[in-house]
PDB file of N, CA and C in Angstrom:
ATOM      1  N   MET T   1     123.087  85.583 122.969  1.00  0.00           N
ATOM      2  CA  MET T   1     122.716  86.609 121.843  1.00  0.00           C
ATOM      3  C   MET T   1     121.305  86.058 120.943  1.00  0.00           C
ATOM      4  N   ILE T   2     120.365  86.897 120.985  1.00  0.00           N
ATOM      5  CA  ILE T   2     119.147  86.594 120.236  1.00  0.00           C
ATOM      6  C   ILE T   2     119.358  86.466 118.647  1.00  0.00           C
ATOM      7  N   ASP T   3     118.945  85.745 117.840  1.00  0.00           N
ATOM      8  CA  ASP T   3     119.013  85.364 116.407  1.00  0.00           C
ATOM      9  C   ASP T   3     118.120  86.347 115.956  1.00  0.00           C
ATOM     10  N   LEU T   4     118.499  87.335 115.281  1.00  0.00           N
ATOM     11  CA  LEU T   4     117.509  88.247 114.553  1.00  0.00           C
ATOM     12  C   LEU T   4     117.252  88.151 113.208  1.00  0.00           C
ATOM     13  N   ASP T   5     118.248  86.884 112.630  1.00  0.00           N
ATOM     14  CA  ASP T   5     118.002  86.871 111.214  1.00  0.00           C
ATOM     15  C   ASP T   5     116.835  85.975 111.112  1.00  0.00           C
ATOM     16  N   ASN T   6     116.061  85.599 111.809  1.00  0.00           N
ATOM     17  CA  ASN T   6     114.849  84.815 111.756  1.00  0.00           C
ATOM     18  C   ASN T   6     113.775  85.609 111.186  1.00  0.00           C
ATOM     19  N   ASN T   7     113.994  86.420 110.201  1.00  0.00           N
ATOM     20  CA  ASN T   7     112.845  87.496 109.525  1.00  0.00           C
ATOM     21  C   ASN T   7     112.160  88.171 110.517  1.00  0.00           C
ATOM     22  N   GLY T   8     112.851  88.596 111.570  1.00  0.00           N
ATOM     23  CA  GLY T   8     112.098  89.439 112.602  1.00  0.00           C
ATOM     24  C   GLY T   8     111.042  88.674 113.250  1.00  0.00           C
ATOM     25  N   ASN T   9     110.828  87.431 113.172  1.00  0.00           N
ATOM     26  CA  ASN T   9     109.999  86.688 113.872  1.00  0.00           C
ATOM     27  C   ASN T   9     110.328  86.371 115.417  1.00  0.00           C
ATOM     28  N   LEU T  10     110.131  87.226 116.157  1.00  0.00           N
ATOM     29  CA  LEU T  10     110.761  86.911 117.664  1.00  0.00           C
ATOM     30  C   LEU T  10     109.507  86.310 118.651  1.00  0.00           C
ATOM     31  N   SER T  11     110.029  85.647 119.430  1.00  0.00           N
ATOM     32  CA  SER T  11     108.855  85.048 120.471  1.00  0.00           C
ATOM     33  C   SER T  11     108.844  86.348 121.464  1.00  0.00           C
ATOM     34  N   PHE T  12     107.920  86.093 122.408  1.00  0.00           N
ATOM     35  CA  PHE T  12     107.968  87.101 123.758  1.00  0.00           C
ATOM     36  C   PHE T  12     109.355  86.930 124.319  1.00  0.00           C
ATOM     37  N   ASP T  13     109.705  85.755 124.552  1.00  0.00           N
ATOM     38  CA  ASP T  13     110.808  85.625 125.505  1.00  0.00           C
ATOM     39  C   ASP T  13     112.182  86.120 124.640  1.00  0.00           C
ATOM     40  N   ASP T  14     112.085  86.119 123.303  1.00  0.00           N
ATOM     41  CA  ASP T  14     113.014  86.603 122.586  1.00  0.00           C
ATOM     42  C   ASP T  14     113.195  88.297 122.658  1.00  0.00           C
ATOM     43  N   LEU T  15     112.101  88.626 122.673  1.00  0.00           N
ATOM     44  CA  LEU T  15     111.865  90.189 122.501  1.00  0.00           C
ATOM     45  C   LEU T  15     112.026  90.666 124.185  1.00  0.00           C
ATOM     46  N   GLU T  16     111.630  89.997 125.091  1.00  0.00           N
ATOM     47  CA  GLU T  16     111.912  90.000 126.530  1.00  0.00           C
ATOM     48  C   GLU T  16     113.678  90.281 126.651  1.00  0.00           C
ATOM     49  N   GLU T  17     114.352  89.192 126.105  1.00  0.00           N
ATOM     50  CA  GLU T  17     115.816  89.247 126.260  1.00  0.00           C
ATOM     51  C   GLU T  17     116.471  90.334 125.515  1.00  0.00           C
ATOM     52  N   ILE T  18     115.784  90.753 124.508  1.00  0.00           N
ATOM     53  CA  ILE T  18     116.575  91.878 123.816  1.00  0.00           C
ATOM     54  C   ILE T  18     116.386  93.324 124.604  1.00  0.00           C
ATOM     55  N   VAL T  19     115.270  93.374 125.051  1.00  0.00           N
ATOM     56  CA  VAL T  19     114.810  94.568 125.817  1.00  0.00           C
ATOM     57  C   VAL T  19     115.463  94.662 127.182  1.00  0.00           C
ATOM     58  N   MET T  20     115.628  93.710 127.847  1.00  0.00           N
ATOM     59  CA  MET T  20     116.566  93.626 129.115  1.00  0.00           C
ATOM     60  C   MET T  20     117.809  93.801 128.620  1.00  0.00           C
ATOM     61  N   GLY T  21     118.420  93.338 127.649  1.00  0.00           N
ATOM     62  CA  GLY T  21     120.100  93.644 127.050  1.00  0.00           C
ATOM     63  C   GLY T  21     119.937  94.972 126.950  1.00  0.00           C
ATOM     64  N   LEU T  22     119.177  95.560 126.346  1.00  0.00           N
ATOM     65  CA  LEU T  22     119.469  97.032 126.047  1.00  0.00           C
ATOM     66  C   LEU T  22     119.384  97.960 127.312  1.00  0.00           C
ATOM     67  N   ILE T  23     118.048  97.591 128.328  1.00  0.00           N
ATOM     68  CA  ILE T  23     118.162  98.332 129.334  1.00  0.00           C
ATOM     69  C   ILE T  23     119.430  98.030 130.351  1.00  0.00           C
ATOM     70  N   ILE T  24     119.894  96.890 130.504  1.00  0.00           N
ATOM     71  CA  ILE T  24     121.010  96.716 131.208  1.00  0.00           C
ATOM     72  C   ILE T  24     122.264  97.068 130.910  1.00  0.00           C
ATOM     73  N   ASN T  25     122.506  96.888 129.430  1.00  0.00           N
ATOM     74  CA  ASN T  25     123.720  97.694 129.141  1.00  0.00           C
ATOM     75  C   ASN T  25     123.506  99.024 129.086  1.00  0.00           C
ATOM     76  N   SER T  26     122.511  99.617 128.976  1.00  0.00           N
ATOM     77  CA  SER T  26     122.495 101.227 128.871  1.00  0.00           C
ATOM     78  C   SER T  26     122.739 101.526 130.253  1.00  0.00           C
ATOM     79  N   GLY T  27     122.046 100.970 131.446  1.00  0.00           N
ATOM     80  CA  GLY T  27     122.312 101.265 132.712  1.00  0.00           C
ATOM     81  C   GLY T  27     123.741 101.015 132.957  1.00  0.00           C
ATOM     82  N   LYS T  28     124.309 100.200 132.798  1.00  0.00           N
ATOM     83  CA  LYS T  28     125.745 100.013 133.227  1.00  0.00           C
ATOM     84  C   LYS T  28     126.454 101.098 132.534  1.00  0.00           C
ATOM     85  N   ALA T  29     126.086 101.534 131.307  1.00  0.00           N
ATOM     86  CA  ALA T  29     127.102 102.537 130.455  1.00  0.00           C
ATOM     87  C   ALA T  29     126.952 103.585 131.122  1.00  0.00           C
ATOM     88  N   ARG T  30     125.656 104.040 131.522  1.00  0.00           N
ATOM     89  CA  ARG T  30     125.265 105.394 132.355  1.00  0.00           C
ATOM     90  C   ARG T  30     125.918 105.369 133.755  1.00  0.00           C
ATOM     91  N   SER T  31     125.924 104.263 134.374  1.00  0.00           N
ATOM     92  CA  SER T  31     126.605 104.227 135.750  1.00  0.00           C
ATOM     93  C   SER T  31     128.187 104.669 135.799  1.00  0.00           C
ATOM     94  N   PHE T  32     128.709 103.783 134.544  1.00  0.00           N
ATOM     95  CA  PHE T  32     130.080 103.844 134.653  1.00  0.00           C
ATOM     96  C   PHE T  32     130.524 105.307 134.105  1.00  0.00           C
ATOM     97  N   ALA T  33     129.546 106.059 133.349  1.00  0.00           N
ATOM     98  CA  ALA T  33     129.922 107.394 132.872  1.00  0.00           C
ATOM     99  C   ALA T  33     129.802 108.426 134.133  1.00  0.00           C
ATOM    100  N   TYR T  34     128.856 108.195 134.818  1.00  0.00           N
ATOM    101  CA  TYR T  34     128.556 108.982 135.931  1.00  0.00           C
ATOM    102  C   TYR T  34     129.789 108.828 137.170  1.00  0.00           C
ATOM    103  N   LYS T  35     130.128 107.546 137.321  1.00  0.00           N
ATOM    104  CA  LYS T  35     131.331 107.215 138.073  1.00  0.00           C
ATOM    105  C   LYS T  35     132.688 108.029 137.746  1.00  0.00           C
ATOM    106  N   ALA T  36     132.511 107.945 136.300  1.00  0.00           N
ATOM    107  CA  ALA T  36     133.797 108.798 135.671  1.00  0.00           C
ATOM    108  C   ALA T  36     133.854 110.124 136.114  1.00  0.00           C
ATOM    109  N   LEU T  37     132.542 110.788 135.963  1.00  0.00           N
ATOM    110  CA  LEU T  37     132.371 112.159 136.240  1.00  0.00           C
ATOM    111  C   LEU T  37     132.711 112.479 137.853  1.00  0.00           C
ATOM    112  N   GLU T  38     132.376 111.509 138.454  1.00  0.00           N
ATOM    113  CA  GLU T  38     132.746 111.775 139.871  1.00  0.00           C
ATOM    114  C   GLU T  38     134.197 111.632 140.093  1.00  0.00           C
ATOM    115  N   GLN T  39     135.057 110.928 139.554  1.00  0.00           N
ATOM    116  CA  GLN T  39     136.643 110.670 139.436  1.00  0.00           C
ATOM    117  C   GLN T  39     137.152 111.979 138.867  1.00  0.00           C
ATOM    118  N   ALA T  40     136.451 112.483 138.008  1.00  0.00           N
ATOM    119  CA  ALA T  40     136.907 113.645 137.352  1.00  0.00           C
ATOM    120  C   ALA T  40     136.945 114.873 138.179  1.00  0.00           C
ATOM    121  N   LYS T  41     135.696 114.823 138.935  1.00  0.00           N
ATOM    122  CA  LYS T  41     135.848 116.132 140.040  1.00  0.00           C
ATOM    123  C   LYS T  41     136.607 116.101 141.235  1.00  0.00           C
ATOM    124  N   LYS T  42     137.193 114.994 141.311  1.00  0.00           N
ATOM    125  CA  LYS T  42     138.222 114.600 142.165  1.00  0.00           C
ATOM    126  C   LYS T  42     139.687 114.810 141.746  1.00  0.00           C
ATOM    127  N   GLY T  43     139.570 115.128 140.331  1.00  0.00           N
ATOM    128  CA  GLY T  43     141.174 115.350 139.628  1.00  0.00           C
ATOM    129  C   GLY T  43     141.538 114.022 139.303  1.00  0.00           C
ATOM    130  N   GLN T  44     140.765 112.918 139.349  1.00  0.00           N
ATOM    131  CA  GLN T  44     141.288 111.480 139.181  1.00  0.00           C
ATOM    132  C   GLN T  44     141.038 111.325 137.596  1.00  0.00           C
ATOM    133  N   TYR T  45     141.677 111.763 136.792  1.00  0.00           N
ATOM    134  CA  TYR T  45     141.616 111.612 135.179  1.00  0.00           C
ATOM    135  C   TYR T  45     141.942 110.339 134.637  1.00  0.00           C
ATOM    136  N   LEU T  46     142.885 109.699 134.981  1.00  0.00           N
ATOM    137  CA  LEU T  46     143.151 108.249 134.539  1.00  0.00           C
ATOM    138  C   LEU T  46     142.105 107.394 135.146  1.00  0.00           C
ATOM    139  N   GLU T  47     141.719 107.443 136.281  1.00  0.00           N
ATOM    140  CA  GLU T  47     140.117 106.584 136.820  1.00  0.00           C
ATOM    141  C   GLU T  47     139.102 107.048 135.842  1.00  0.00           C
ATOM    142  N   ALA T  48     139.100 108.157 135.571  1.00  0.00           N
ATOM    143  CA  ALA T  48     137.776 108.637 134.851  1.00  0.00           C
ATOM    144  C   ALA T  48     137.794 108.110 133.487  1.00  0.00           C
ATOM    145  N   ALA T  49     139.058 107.953 132.943  1.00  0.00           N
ATOM    146  CA  ALA T  49     139.295 107.578 131.414  1.00  0.00           C
ATOM    147  C   ALA T  49     138.861 106.009 131.406  1.00  0.00           C
ATOM    148  N   GLU T  50     139.511 105.356 132.508  1.00  0.00           N
ATOM    149  CA  GLU T  50     139.104 103.791 132.463  1.00  0.00           C
ATOM    150  C   GLU T  50     137.639 103.617 132.564  1.00  0.00           C
ATOM    151  N   LEU T  51     136.987 104.463 133.250  1.00  0.00           N
ATOM    152  CA  LEU T  51     135.461 104.184 133.781  1.00  0.00           C
ATOM    153  C   LEU T  51     134.833 104.575 132.424  1.00  0.00           C
ATOM    154  N   MET T  52     135.166 105.686 131.745  1.00  0.00           N
ATOM    155  CA  MET T  52     134.618 106.107 130.260  1.00  0.00           C
ATOM    156  C   MET T  52     134.719 104.878 129.222  1.00  0.00           C
ATOM    157  N   GLU T  53     135.870 104.211 129.334  1.00  0.00           N
ATOM    158  CA  GLU T  53     136.318 103.111 128.339  1.00  0.00           C
ATOM    159  C   GLU T  53     135.298 101.956 128.788  1.00  0.00           C
ATOM    160  N   GLN T  54     134.815 101.672 130.047  1.00  0.00           N
ATOM    161  CA  GLN T  54     134.143 100.660 130.287  1.00  0.00           C
ATOM    162  C   GLN T  54     132.464 100.874 130.079  1.00  0.00           C
ATOM    163  N   SER T  55     132.100 102.276 130.049  1.00  0.00           N
ATOM    164  CA  SER T  55     130.899 102.782 129.485  1.00  0.00           C
ATOM    165  C   SER T  55     130.675 102.679 128.073  1.00  0.00           C
ATOM    166  N   LYS T  56     131.825 103.067 127.383  1.00  0.00           N
ATOM    167  CA  LYS T  56     131.832 102.738 126.070  1.00  0.00           C
ATOM    168  C   LYS T  56     131.575 101.234 125.513  1.00  0.00           C
ATOM    169  N   LEU T  57     132.130 100.321 126.382  1.00  0.00           N
ATOM    170  CA  LEU T  57     132.043  98.991 125.728  1.00  0.00           C
ATOM    171  C   LEU T  57     130.730  98.674 126.137  1.00  0.00           C
ATOM    172  N   ALA T  58     130.246  98.967 127.385  1.00  0.00           N
ATOM    173  CA  ALA T  58     128.679  98.616 127.560  1.00  0.00           C
ATOM    174  C   ALA T  58     127.666  99.139 126.681  1.00  0.00           C
ATOM    175  N   LEU T  59     127.930 100.315 126.334  1.00  0.00           N
ATOM    176  CA  LEU T  59     127.023 100.899 125.341  1.00  0.00           C
ATOM    177  C   LEU T  59     127.284 100.537 123.825  1.00  0.00           C
ATOM    178  N   SER T  60     128.292  99.926 123.659  1.00  0.00           N
ATOM    179  CA  SER T  60     128.506  99.200 122.333  1.00  0.00           C
ATOM    180  C   SER T  60     127.885  98.148 122.263  1.00  0.00           C
ATOM    181  N   ASP T  61     127.767  97.184 123.299  1.00  0.00           N
ATOM    182  CA  ASP T  61     126.810  96.088 123.497  1.00  0.00           C
ATOM    183  C   ASP T  61     125.518  96.203 123.099  1.00  0.00           C
ATOM    184  N   ALA T  62     124.973  97.398 123.869  1.00  0.00           N
ATOM    185  CA  ALA T  62     123.516  97.760 123.569  1.00  0.00           C
ATOM    186  C   ALA T  62     123.298  98.254 122.327  1.00  0.00           C
ATOM    187  N   HIS T  63     124.194  98.954 121.779  1.00  0.00           N
ATOM    188  CA  HIS T  63     124.127  99.492 120.451  1.00  0.00           C
ATOM    189  C   HIS T  63     124.255  98.588 119.167  1.00  0.00           C
ATOM    190  N   LYS T  64     124.979  97.565 119.397  1.00  0.00           N
ATOM    191  CA  LYS T  64     124.899  96.404 118.568  1.00  0.00           C
ATOM    192  C   LYS T  64     123.809  95.663 118.354  1.00  0.00           C
ATOM    193  N   VAL T  65     122.890  95.480 119.376  1.00  0.00           N
ATOM    194  CA  VAL T  65     121.603  94.948 119.350  1.00  0.00           C
ATOM    195  C   VAL T  65     120.633  95.687 118.643  1.00  0.00           C
ATOM    196  N   GLN T  66     120.756  96.967 119.174  1.00  0.00           N
ATOM    197  CA  GLN T  66     119.807  98.232 118.362  1.00  0.00           C
ATOM    198  C   GLN T  66     120.083  98.057 116.755  1.00  0.00           C
ATOM    199  N   THR T  67     121.485  98.005 116.497  1.00  0.00           N
ATOM    200  CA  THR T  67     121.557  98.006 114.889  1.00  0.00           C
ATOM    201  C   THR T  67     121.083  96.938 114.326  1.00  0.00           C
ATOM    202  N   LYS T  68     121.248  95.822 115.074  1.00  0.00           N
ATOM    203  CA  LYS T  68     120.861  94.475 114.342  1.00  0.00           C
ATOM    204  C   LYS T  68     119.275  94.463 114.221  1.00  0.00           C
ATOM    205  N   MET T  69     118.581  94.959 115.367  1.00  0.00           N
ATOM    206  CA  MET T  69     117.276  95.130 115.220  1.00  0.00           C
ATOM    207  C   MET T  69     116.869  96.052 114.013  1.00  0.00           C
ATOM    208  N   ILE T  70     117.370  97.280 113.829  1.00  0.00           N
ATOM    209  CA  ILE T  70     116.983  98.114 112.865  1.00  0.00           C
ATOM    210  C   ILE T  70     117.553  97.534 111.422  1.00  0.00           C
ATOM    211  N   GLU T  71     118.547  96.863 111.338  1.00  0.00           N
ATOM    212  CA  GLU T  71     118.732  96.101 110.103  1.00  0.00           C
ATOM    213  C   GLU T  71     117.766  94.874 109.805  1.00  0.00           C
ATOM    214  N   THR T  72     117.359  94.062 110.784  1.00  0.00           N
ATOM    215  CA  THR T  72     116.327  93.090 110.702  1.00  0.00           C
ATOM    216  C   THR T  72     115.064  93.631 110.049  1.00  0.00           C
ATOM    217  N   ASP T  73     114.740  94.905 110.931  1.00  0.00           N
ATOM    218  CA  ASP T  73     113.221  95.230 110.706  1.00  0.00           C
ATOM    219  C   ASP T  73     113.096  96.043 109.077  1.00  0.00           C
ATOM    220  N   MET T  74     114.315  96.700 108.770  1.00  0.00           N
ATOM    221  CA  MET T  74     114.488  97.334 107.612  1.00  0.00           C
ATOM    222  C   MET T  74     113.232  98.317 107.150  1.00  0.00           C
ATOM    223  N   GLY T  75     112.800  98.773 108.307  1.00  0.00           N
ATOM    224  CA  GLY T  75     111.661  99.790 107.938  1.00  0.00           C
ATOM    225  C   GLY T  75     110.307  99.226 107.678  1.00  0.00           C
ATOM    226  N   GLU T  76     110.360  97.800 107.665  1.00  0.00           N
ATOM    227  CA  GLU T  76     109.182  97.158 107.188  1.00  0.00           C
ATOM    228  C   GLU T  76     108.127  96.565 107.965  1.00  0.00           C
ATOM    229  N   GLY T  77     108.300  96.921 109.558  1.00  0.00           N
ATOM    230  CA  GLY T  77     107.367  96.429 110.581  1.00  0.00           C
ATOM    231  C   GLY T  77     107.620  94.884 110.928  1.00  0.00           C
ATOM    232  N   LYS T  78     108.593  94.397 110.662  1.00  0.00           N
ATOM    233  CA  LYS T  78     108.986  93.048 110.936  1.00  0.00           C
ATOM    234  C   LYS T  78     109.147  92.719 112.418  1.00  0.00           C
ATOM    235  N   ILE T  79     109.511  93.713 113.106  1.00  0.00           N
ATOM    236  CA  ILE T  79     109.623  93.543 114.537  1.00  0.00           C
ATOM    237  C   ILE T  79     108.632  94.243 115.349  1.00  0.00           C
ATOM    238  N   LYS T  80     107.968  93.553 116.198  1.00  0.00           N
ATOM    239  CA  LYS T  80     106.684  94.242 116.919  1.00  0.00           C
ATOM    240  C   LYS T  80     107.264  95.193 117.873  1.00  0.00           C
ATOM    241  N   VAL T  81     106.894  96.322 117.686  1.00  0.00           N
ATOM    242  CA  VAL T  81     107.243  97.326 118.688  1.00  0.00           C
ATOM    243  C   VAL T  81     106.330  97.533 119.780  1.00  0.00           C
ATOM    244  N   SER T  82     106.736  97.377 121.117  1.00  0.00           N
ATOM    245  CA  SER T  82     105.916  97.360 122.150  1.00  0.00           C
ATOM    246  C   SER T  82     106.462  98.420 123.154  1.00  0.00           C
ATOM    247  N   LEU T  83     105.463  99.002 124.030  1.00  0.00           N
ATOM    248  CA  LEU T  83     105.894 100.107 125.000  1.00  0.00           C
ATOM    249  C   LEU T  83     107.178  99.674 125.641  1.00  0.00           C
ATOM    250  N   ILE T  84     107.398  98.541 126.077  1.00  0.00           N
ATOM    251  CA  ILE T  84     108.539  98.030 126.703  1.00  0.00           C
ATOM    252  C   ILE T  84     109.820  98.078 125.821  1.00  0.00           C
ATOM    253  N   LEU T  85     109.756  97.874 124.461  1.00  0.00           N
ATOM    254  CA  LEU T  85     110.694  98.064 123.720  1.00  0.00           C
ATOM    255  C   LEU T  85     111.100  99.602 123.494  1.00  0.00           C
ATOM    256  N   ALA T  86     109.986 100.388 123.311  1.00  0.00           N
ATOM    257  CA  ALA T  86     110.235 101.928 123.306  1.00  0.00           C
ATOM    258  C   ALA T  86     110.961 102.405 124.505  1.00  0.00           C
ATOM    259  N   HIS T  87     110.612 101.935 125.598  1.00  0.00           N
ATOM    260  CA  HIS T  87     111.167 102.153 126.709  1.00  0.00           C
ATOM    261  C   HIS T  87     112.843 101.584 127.055  1.00  0.00           C
ATOM    262  N   ALA T  88     113.138 100.776 126.446  1.00  0.00           N
ATOM    263  CA  ALA T  88     114.368 100.247 126.268  1.00  0.00           C
ATOM    264  C   ALA T  88     115.185 101.077 125.239  1.00  0.00           C
ATOM    265  N   GLN T  89     114.484 101.728 124.342  1.00  0.00           N
ATOM    266  CA  GLN T  89     115.168 102.288 123.239  1.00  0.00           C
ATOM    267  C   GLN T  89     115.238 103.827 123.858  1.00  0.00           C
ATOM    268  N   ASP T  90     114.565 104.155 124.753  1.00  0.00           N
ATOM    269  CA  ASP T  90     114.643 105.676 125.438  1.00  0.00           C
ATOM    270  C   ASP T  90     115.848 105.529 126.387  1.00  0.00           C
ATOM    271  N   HIS T  91     115.894 104.340 127.148  1.00  0.00           N
ATOM    272  CA  HIS T  91     117.085 104.285 127.869  1.00  0.00           C
ATOM    273  C   HIS T  91     118.343 104.308 127.191  1.00  0.00           C
ATOM    274  N   LEU T  92     118.400 103.813 125.942  1.00  0.00           N
ATOM    275  CA  LEU T  92     119.564 103.604 125.216  1.00  0.00           C
ATOM    276  C   LEU T  92     119.949 105.036 124.830  1.00  0.00           C
ATOM    277  N   MET T  93     118.931 105.866 124.201  1.00  0.00           N
ATOM    278  CA  MET T  93     119.337 107.170 123.621  1.00  0.00           C
ATOM    279  C   MET T  93     119.762 108.053 124.702  1.00  0.00           C
ATOM    280  N   ASN T  94     119.134 107.843 125.786  1.00  0.00           N
ATOM    281  CA  ASN T  94     119.263 108.859 127.009  1.00  0.00           C
ATOM    282  C   ASN T  94     120.692 108.409 127.629  1.00  0.00           C
ATOM    283  N   THR T  95     121.358 107.357 127.546  1.00  0.00           N
ATOM    284  CA  THR T  95     122.673 107.015 127.821  1.00  0.00           C
ATOM    285  C   THR T  95     123.635 107.504 126.789  1.00  0.00           C
ATOM    286  N   MET T  96     123.383 107.464 125.682  1.00  0.00           N
ATOM    287  CA  MET T  96     123.975 108.174 124.620  1.00  0.00           C
ATOM    288  C   MET T  96     124.381 109.349 124.712  1.00  0.00           C
ATOM    289  N   LEU T  97     123.366 110.221 125.136  1.00  0.00           N
ATOM    290  CA  LEU T  97     123.281 111.545 125.165  1.00  0.00           C
ATOM    291  C   LEU T  97     124.119 111.702 126.698  1.00  0.00           C
ATOM    292  N   ALA T  98     123.869 111.338 127.721  1.00  0.00           N
ATOM    293  CA  ALA T  98     124.496 111.421 129.155  1.00  0.00           C
ATOM    294  C   ALA T  98     126.021 111.093 128.888  1.00  0.00           C
ATOM    295  N   LYS T  99     126.360 110.054 127.999  1.00  0.00           N
ATOM    296  CA  LYS T  99     127.752 109.848 127.877  1.00  0.00           C
ATOM    297  C   LYS T  99     128.466 111.050 126.873  1.00  0.00           C
ATOM    298  N   GLU T 100     127.938 111.225 126.249  1.00  0.00           N
ATOM    299  CA  GLU T 100     128.653 112.583 125.262  1.00  0.00           C
ATOM    300  C   GLU T 100     128.542 113.904 126.228  1.00  0.00           C
ATOM    301  N   LEU T 101     127.827 114.079 126.989  1.00  0.00           N
ATOM    302  CA  LEU T 101     127.696 115.166 127.840  1.00  0.00           C
ATOM    303  C   LEU T 101     128.677 115.178 129.084  1.00  0.00           C
ATOM    304  N   VAL T 102     128.844 113.908 129.517  1.00  0.00           N
ATOM    305  CA  VAL T 102     129.856 113.506 130.636  1.00  0.00           C
ATOM    306  C   VAL T 102     131.302 113.750 130.111  1.00  0.00           C
ATOM    307  N   THR T 103     131.371 113.248 128.775  1.00  0.00           N
ATOM    308  CA  THR T 103     132.919 113.363 128.012  1.00  0.00           C
ATOM    309  C   THR T 103     133.347 114.786 128.110  1.00  0.00           C
ATOM    310  N   GLU T 104     132.201 115.796 127.740  1.00  0.00           N
ATOM    311  CA  GLU T 104     132.568 117.205 127.681  1.00  0.00           C
ATOM    312  C   GLU T 104     132.702 117.714 128.855  1.00  0.00           C
ATOM    313  N   LEU T 105     131.972 117.252 129.952  1.00  0.00           N
ATOM    314  CA  LEU T 105     132.290 117.873 131.345  1.00  0.00           C
ATOM    315  C   LEU T 105     133.489 117.395 131.883  1.00  0.00           C
ATOM    316  N   ILE T 106     133.988 116.179 131.703  1.00  0.00           N
ATOM    317  CA  ILE T 106     135.365 115.592 132.114  1.00  0.00           C
ATOM    318  C   ILE T 106     136.336 116.846 131.534  1.00  0.00           C
ATOM    319  N   GLU T 107     136.306 116.952 130.034  1.00  0.00           N
ATOM    320  CA  GLU T 107     137.461 118.068 129.205  1.00  0.00           C
ATOM    321  C   GLU T 107     137.464 118.977 130.093  1.00  0.00           C
ATOM    322  N   LEU T 108     135.998 119.686 130.363  1.00  0.00           N
ATOM    323  CA  LEU T 108     136.030 120.767 131.202  1.00  0.00           C
ATOM    324  C   LEU T 108     136.769 121.016 132.561  1.00  0.00           C
ATOM    325  N   TYR T 109     136.665 119.725 133.112  1.00  0.00           N
ATOM    326  CA  TYR T 109     136.975 119.591 134.498  1.00  0.00           C
ATOM    327  C   TYR T 109     138.994 119.815 134.282  1.00  0.00           C
ATOM    328  N   LYS T 110     139.068 119.109 133.041  1.00  0.00           N
ATOM    329  CA  LYS T 110     140.740 119.013 132.945  1.00  0.00           C
ATOM    330  C   LYS T 110     141.091 120.409 132.875  1.00  0.00           C
ATOM    331  N   LYS T 111     140.385 121.256 131.771  1.00  0.00           N
ATOM    332  CA  LYS T 111     140.865 122.639 131.567  1.00  0.00           C
ATOM    333  C   LYS T 111     140.858 123.563 132.600  1.00  0.00           C
ATOM    334  N   ILE T 112     139.848 123.474 133.440  1.00  0.00           N
ATOM    335  CA  ILE T 112     139.812 124.180 134.577  1.00  0.00           C
ATOM    336  C   ILE T 112     140.599 123.939 135.819  1.00  0.00           C
ATOM    337  N   ASN T 113     141.079 122.826 135.937  1.00  0.00           N
ATOM    338  CA  ASN T 113     142.119 122.441 136.975  1.00  0.00           C
ATOM    339  C   ASN T 113     143.566 122.059 136.382  1.00  0.00           C
ATOM    340  N   SER T 114     143.769 122.605 135.271  1.00  0.00           N
ATOM    341  CA  SER T 114     145.058 122.581 134.678  1.00  0.00           C
ATOM    342  C   SER T 114     145.847 123.938 134.643  1.00  0.00           C
TER     343      SER T 114
END
């Protein structure tokens, strides 16, 4: 894990590692959520719940990095914002939205099929 307590002074390699962590964990979380939706479509709600838990854990890992970055920056511009960092944030936010929507869709499948 990157040390963000260094007053936000990150090397290019540090920033690259943060960005990749956000993208990779966001991608994992989104993949697990959509796999859960596929299971729910088949009526496999236990499997869907397990996949959603895995999604939650991957998203939590990404969110921890994002939160630490926000705390480190404190709105003072300590962390250099790049296009790739904005791209990583976009991945994270889209995954958060997708996970929320998949959760609601799974609940609808349960109601429809019960």
